[in-house]
Amino acid sequence: TLVLGVDPNGSGARLWLGVPDLLFQPSEINKVLLVVFLAGYLEEKRELLGQLGWRIGPVRLPPLVYLGPLLVMWGLSLAVLVWQRDLGATLLFFGIFLAMLYMATARTSYVVAGLALLVLGAVFCYQAFAHVRVRVDVWLNPWSDPAESGYQLVQALMALASGGVLGAGLAHGYPLYIPAVHTDFAIAAIGEELGLAGSLAVVALYLVLVHRGYRVALQAVDGFSQLLAAGLTTVLGLQALVILAGTTRLIPVTGITLPFVSYGGSSLLTNFIIVGLLLRVSAEREGAGGG
């Protein structure tokens, strides 16, 4: 996408490939491929990654040769953020990597080191790149420019506020006042028409989905299947968490879809692939139990 990517929405990020009538986002299927690769790599290197070699203050880390993948993933995440202006993919990819690394090794030091690297990278990007500063400044105070850069977030917050507890009712809201409501800000339209109760119901459904996914992982027949199911579940849960947090101004707006809710063929297809793989892992466990 750095070379051949297109930007059909005029957002400034060339994240799509294909021809005008048939476009897809490679980053969507890359989430699944990343989890499959990490599940195989971490299962194979689980014992080596669990070793502790050196210490930085209270944080104990493995030998540098095994820490390399963490540094590489950090660098790739920053590259995506800088070149593609895709904050959502950056948070999602790095978050998946850290979560699976922790699940494979149970070492909190990896998570601490990874979060520290993420913070350092974010500070550098904020200082070096204007588009990152705009995202952060809008997050800190969207009302400083409510007619331009902050318009989308301001409209979303007003929609959520006007929905109250029970909402205005289906088809009685004004979702089209929010730019990109069908993709990034779908929960704002839900909050306006179904209120806090409807929004919490959507969150509860995600919690059920994540709970079932991790339960499949815990009951998987081997280490690879466990990491695969846990990683795929983390994709769904983390993606929902990131976009919900961005819409409600807990973090900067990230520009990713809300799983199974937002418009987007690439996203919807990928999410159903994830569910299909989880069902496959579950079926293997049932088959092993039946045998």
XYZ file of N, CA and C in Angstrom, residues 118-268:
453
model
N 6.316 1.774 23.326
C 5.185 2.399 22.653
C 5.065 3.869 23.051
N 5.247 4.158 24.319
C 5.173 5.544 24.788
C 6.295 6.378 24.177
N 7.514 5.824 24.161
C 8.638 6.550 23.569
C 8.389 6.820 22.085
N 7.889 5.817 21.382
C 7.590 6.010 19.970
C 6.497 7.033 19.749
N 5.483 7.037 20.605
C 4.391 7.997 20.471
C 4.886 9.423 20.704
N 5.747 9.605 21.694
C 6.300 10.936 21.965
C 7.124 11.420 20.776
N 7.939 10.528 20.223
C 8.749 10.896 19.057
C 7.864 11.297 17.880
N 6.835 10.489 17.591
C 5.956 10.783 16.463
C 5.178 12.079 16.683
N 4.795 12.347 17.920
C 4.081 13.594 18.209
C 4.966 14.799 17.917
N 6.228 14.693 18.258
C 7.147 15.805 18.026
C 7.522 15.947 16.558
N 7.538 14.832 15.827
C 8.103 14.852 14.480
C 7.071 15.012 13.369
N 5.812 14.616 13.591
C 4.865 14.562 12.485
C 3.598 15.343 12.816
N 3.217 16.208 11.866
C 2.087 17.109 12.088
C 0.769 16.359 12.225
N 0.553 15.298 11.422
C -0.736 14.612 11.469
C -0.949 13.901 12.802
N 0.133 13.481 13.450
C 0.011 12.871 14.778
C -0.356 13.942 15.803
N 0.249 15.120 15.697
C -0.075 16.210 16.628
C -1.534 16.623 16.492
N -2.048 16.641 15.262
C -3.454 17.002 15.064
C -4.364 16.015 15.773
N -4.103 14.707 15.633
C -4.928 13.693 16.291
C -4.917 13.873 17.811
N -3.735 14.093 18.360
C -3.618 14.228 19.814
C -4.270 15.518 20.290
N -4.058 16.612 19.569
C -4.640 17.894 19.969
C -6.163 17.852 19.928
N -6.727 17.186 18.918
C -8.185 17.034 18.839
C -8.692 16.191 19.994
N -7.956 15.180 20.353
C -8.341 14.340 21.494
C -8.336 15.142 22.795
N -7.314 15.954 23.009
C -7.205 16.719 24.248
C -8.277 17.798 24.334
N -8.589 18.443 23.205
C -9.578 19.522 23.246
C -10.252 19.648 21.879
N -11.250 18.813 21.604
C -11.909 18.895 20.291
C -12.669 20.197 20.082
N -13.023 20.889 21.168
C -13.782 22.124 21.048
C -12.902 23.324 20.703
N -11.599 23.132 20.620
C -10.728 24.222 20.192
C -10.932 24.545 18.717
N -11.384 23.567 17.926
C -11.677 23.784 16.506
C -12.878 22.934 16.126
N -14.068 23.254 16.682
C -15.228 22.376 16.488
C -15.783 22.362 15.073
N -15.406 23.327 14.244
C -15.936 23.376 12.882
C -15.032 22.698 11.870
N -13.802 22.354 12.259
C -12.862 21.754 11.318
C -12.313 20.437 11.859
N -11.129 20.483 12.463
C -10.465 19.247 12.879
C -11.225 18.501 13.964
N -11.931 19.228 14.845
C -12.654 18.586 15.930
C -14.109 18.287 15.635
N -14.553 18.576 14.409
C -15.984 18.471 14.102
C -16.524 17.057 14.300
N -15.803 16.073 13.787
C -16.284 14.688 13.857
C -16.454 14.225 15.296
N -15.453 14.471 16.124
C -15.510 14.012 17.508
C -16.553 14.787 18.302
N -16.663 16.080 18.058
C -17.666 16.885 18.758
C -19.074 16.392 18.441
N -19.343 16.134 17.161
C -20.663 15.646 16.779
C -20.963 14.287 17.409
N -19.953 13.429 17.505
C -20.150 12.120 18.116
C -20.467 12.251 19.607
N -19.743 13.117 20.299
C -19.992 13.310 21.728
C -21.368 13.916 21.972
N -21.776 14.836 21.116
C -23.114 15.425 21.260
C -24.203 14.384 21.001
N -23.965 13.489 20.053
C -24.944 12.437 19.779
C -25.077 11.501 20.976
N -23.944 11.118 21.571
C -23.982 10.249 22.739
C -24.686 10.939 23.907
N -24.419 12.214 24.075
C -25.044 12.948 25.179
C -26.544 13.099 24.975
N -26.954 13.364 23.736
C -28.382 13.567 23.484
C -29.174 12.275 23.603
N -28.501 11.135 23.490
C -29.213 9.866 23.600
C -29.684 9.555 25.002
N -29.007 10.089 26.020
C -29.421 9.835 27.396
C -29.330 8.364 27.762
N -30.242 7.927 28.605
C -30.222 6.552 29.097
C -30.894 5.596 28.119
N -32.019 5.983 27.572
C -32.792 5.081 26.718
C -32.783 5.473 25.252
N -32.253 6.634 24.915
C -32.111 7.037 23.530
C -33.362 7.655 22.933
N -33.211 8.159 21.721
C -34.329 8.807 21.034
C -35.229 7.814 20.322
N -34.792 6.570 20.206
C -35.562 5.562 19.494
C -34.977 5.308 18.116
N -35.159 4.094 17.631
C -34.636 3.742 16.318
C -35.198 4.662 15.240
N -34.304 5.143 14.380
C -34.644 6.020 13.262
C -35.096 7.404 13.700
N -34.915 7.740 14.976
C -35.284 9.076 15.458
C -34.068 9.916 15.816
N -32.887 9.463 15.457
C -31.679 10.244 15.680
C -31.250 10.954 14.409
N -30.086 11.592 14.481
C -29.541 12.319 13.335
C -28.095 11.867 13.090
N -27.901 10.592 12.759
C -26.532 10.069 12.641
C -25.741 10.680 11.501
N -26.428 11.184 10.452
C -25.707 11.713 9.304
C -24.997 13.019 9.613
N -25.262 13.597 10.784
C -24.504 14.780 11.184
C -23.065 14.419 11.565
N -22.792 13.127 11.769
C -21.460 12.677 12.164
C -20.745 12.145 10.922
N -19.643 12.761 10.504
C -18.900 12.214 9.364
C -18.385 10.805 9.676
N -18.403 9.942 8.682
C -17.916 8.562 8.813
C -18.636 7.796 9.914
N -19.902 8.104 10.144
C -20.648 7.420 11.198
C -20.794 5.932 10.892
N -20.804 5.560 9.628
C -20.997 4.156 9.252
C -19.735 3.334 9.453
N -18.590 3.976 9.714
C -17.342 3.236 9.903
C -16.795 3.464 11.309
N -16.167 4.607 11.535
C -15.474 4.845 12.800
C -16.420 5.111 13.971
N -17.576 5.720 13.707
C -18.402 6.225 14.795
C -19.778 5.560 14.840
N -19.831 4.283 14.536
C -21.114 3.572 14.565
C -21.716 3.566 15.961
N -20.882 3.482 16.996
C -21.407 3.418 18.360
C -22.055 4.729 18.762
N -21.641 5.845 18.147
C -22.273 7.130 18.450
C -23.719 7.147 17.964
N -23.967 6.569 16.782
C -25.340 6.476 16.286
C -26.169 5.553 17.162
N -25.580 4.453 17.614
C -26.284 3.542 18.525
C -26.601 4.251 19.835
N -25.635 4.997 20.361
C -25.857 5.703 21.615
C -26.933 6.758 21.521
N -27.044 7.421 20.366
C -28.068 8.446 20.201
C -29.460 7.837 20.113
N -29.597 6.739 19.396
C -30.923 6.171 19.165
C -31.340 5.159 20.224
N -30.381 4.449 20.822
C -30.703 3.446 21.842
C -30.202 3.824 23.229
N -29.485 4.931 23.342
C -29.060 5.445 24.640
C -27.949 4.633 25.284
N -27.707 4.963 26.536
C -26.681 4.251 27.305
C -27.021 2.768 27.424
N -28.306 2.460 27.582
C -28.715 1.055 27.723
C -28.360 0.256 26.478
N -28.648 0.798 25.305
C -28.327 0.101 24.072
C -26.835 -0.024 23.848
N -26.089 1.024 24.200
C -24.634 0.981 24.050
C -24.027 -0.081 24.957
N -24.504 -0.158 26.194
C -23.993 -1.166 27.119
C -24.377 -2.573 26.662
N -25.518 -2.704 26.010
C -25.902 -4.011 25.478
C -24.921 -4.459 24.391
N -24.490 -3.524 23.543
C -23.495 -3.850 22.518
C -22.179 -4.263 23.172
N -21.758 -3.517 24.186
C -20.523 -3.855 24.905
C -20.647 -5.228 25.552
N -21.815 -5.526 26.118
C -22.029 -6.828 26.759
C -21.913 -7.964 25.745
N -22.398 -7.749 24.539
C -22.281 -8.782 23.506
C -20.816 -9.032 23.150
N -20.021 -7.970 23.099
C -18.586 -8.152 22.855
C -17.930 -8.922 23.998
N -18.350 -8.651 25.217
C -17.802 -9.376 26.361
C -18.135 -10.869 26.276
N -19.352 -11.173 25.862
C -19.735 -12.580 25.699
C -18.890 -13.237 24.612
N -18.698 -12.536 23.504
C -17.906 -13.079 22.403
C -16.464 -13.337 22.842
N -15.873 -12.370 23.563
C -14.492 -12.517 24.023
C -14.389 -13.640 25.049
N -15.364 -13.725 25.957
C -15.361 -14.794 26.951
C -15.399 -16.164 26.282
N -16.262 -16.320 25.293
C -16.362 -17.610 24.609
C -15.073 -17.921 23.841
N -14.462 -16.900 23.247
C -13.227 -17.125 22.516
C -12.095 -17.579 23.416
N -11.939 -16.930 24.577
C -10.888 -17.343 25.505
C -11.193 -18.717 26.113
N -12.469 -19.042 26.265
C -12.813 -20.372 26.760
C -12.417 -21.441 25.750
N -12.614 -21.146 24.451
C -12.157 -22.062 23.409
C -10.645 -22.237 23.494
N -9.918 -21.136 23.737
C -8.463 -21.207 23.840
C -8.031 -22.073 25.015
N -8.678 -21.910 26.150
C -8.304 -22.677 27.338
C -8.529 -24.173 27.149
N -9.488 -24.541 26.321
C -9.828 -25.948 26.126
C -9.230 -26.535 24.849
N -8.339 -25.780 24.178
C -7.746 -26.246 22.934
C -6.856 -27.462 23.176
N -6.609 -28.220 22.123
C -5.929 -29.515 22.265
C -4.409 -29.395 22.311
N -3.832 -28.290 21.851
C -2.375 -28.143 21.857
C -2.011 -26.670 22.025
N -0.697 -26.433 22.223
C -0.225 -25.080 22.489
C -0.453 -24.122 21.344
N -0.242 -24.586 20.109
C -0.465 -23.713 18.964
C -1.923 -23.287 18.872
N -2.838 -24.241 19.026
C -4.265 -23.920 18.950
C -4.679 -22.979 20.071
N -4.086 -23.161 21.262
C -4.383 -22.248 22.367
C -3.989 -20.825 22.036
N -2.758 -20.637 21.554
C -2.297 -19.293 21.213
C -3.066 -18.717 20.030
N -3.407 -19.575 19.062
C -4.169 -19.111 17.907
C -5.540 -18.591 18.340
N -6.259 -19.377 19.117
C -7.595 -18.964 19.551
C -7.533 -17.732 20.447
N -6.561 -17.702 21.362
C -6.428 -16.543 22.244
C -6.067 -15.293 21.461
N -5.173 -15.437 20.469
C -4.789 -14.282 19.670
C -5.932 -13.754 18.819
N -6.690 -14.648 18.200
C -7.828 -14.217 17.385
C -8.896 -13.547 18.240
N -9.123 -14.075 19.436
C -10.079 -13.438 20.341
C -9.592 -12.062 20.760
N -8.296 -11.946 20.990
C -7.728 -10.651 21.355
C -7.914 -9.631 20.238
N -7.819 -10.077 18.991
C -8.049 -9.174 17.863
C -9.435 -8.541 17.959
N -10.454 -9.376 18.155
C -11.827 -8.862 18.230
C -12.015 -7.951 19.443
N -11.542 -8.411 20.604
C -11.734 -7.624 21.821
C -10.959 -6.326 21.804
N -9.704 -6.371 21.375
C -8.874 -5.167 21.367
C -9.359 -4.170 20.330
N -9.779 -4.659 19.174
C -10.295 -3.749 18.155
C -11.544 -3.040 18.633
N -12.457 -3.774 19.257
C -13.659 -3.137 19.800
C -13.298 -2.138 20.889
N -12.365 -2.497 21.756
C -11.965 -1.603 22.842
C -11.350 -0.323 22.309
N -10.479 -0.441 21.313
C -9.780 0.734 20.779
C -10.754 1.703 20.127
N -11.671 1.216 19.302
C -12.577 2.130 18.615
C -13.630 2.696 19.569
N -14.074 1.905 20.543
C -15.009 2.440 21.532
C -14.340 3.515 22.382
N -13.091 3.293 22.749
C -12.368 4.291 23.535
C -12.129 5.561 22.729
N -11.851 5.413 21.437
C -11.651 6.594 20.605
C -12.934 7.391 20.425
N -14.047 6.701 20.239
C -15.326 7.387 20.047
C -15.754 8.147 21.294
N -15.457 7.623 22.462
C -15.844 8.262 23.724
C -14.741 9.152 24.288
N -13.676 9.389 23.503
C -12.596 10.322 23.834
C -11.746 9.865 25.011
N -11.604 8.572 25.191
C -10.653 8.058 26.181
C -9.243 8.010 25.603
N -9.138 7.805 24.287
C -7.862 7.839 23.580
C -8.100 8.595 22.270
N -7.032 8.980 21.554
C -7.240 9.619 20.242
C -8.014 8.724 19.285
N -8.788 9.339 18.405
C -9.550 8.589 17.410
C -8.582 7.831 16.520
N -8.871 6.554 16.294
C -7.907 5.679 15.641
C -8.284 5.291 14.216
N -9.527 5.384 13.848
C -9.892 5.094 12.477
C -9.969 3.625 12.128
N -10.429 2.774 13.047
C -10.664 1.368 12.728
C -12.141 1.066 12.916
N -12.560 -0.079 12.423
C -13.981 -0.404 12.438
C -14.386 -1.107 13.728
N -15.656 -0.992 14.059
C -16.236 -1.706 15.186
C -16.680 -3.078 14.686
N -16.098 -4.175 15.177
C -16.355 -5.505 14.602
C -17.836 -5.850 14.510
N -18.260 -6.321 13.349
C -19.618 -6.788 13.057
C -20.665 -5.671 13.082
N -20.256 -4.444 13.317
C -21.208 -3.330 13.374
C -20.921 -2.311 12.279
N -19.663 -1.878 12.171
C -19.307 -0.860 11.198
C -19.375 -1.394 9.771
N -19.627 -0.480 8.847
C -19.569 -0.790 7.427
C -18.126 -1.108 7.035
N -17.954 -2.020 6.074
C -16.614 -2.329 5.582
C -16.520 -3.783 5.198
N -16.433 -4.079 3.902
C -16.415 -5.464 3.458
C -15.184 -6.222 3.914
N -13.998 -5.574 3.839
C -12.763 -6.240 4.261
C -12.822 -6.595 5.734
N -13.316 -5.668 6.546
C -13.396 -5.893 7.987
C -14.397 -6.997 8.312
N -15.558 -6.955 7.704
C -16.589 -7.953 8.003
C -16.139 -9.350 7.593
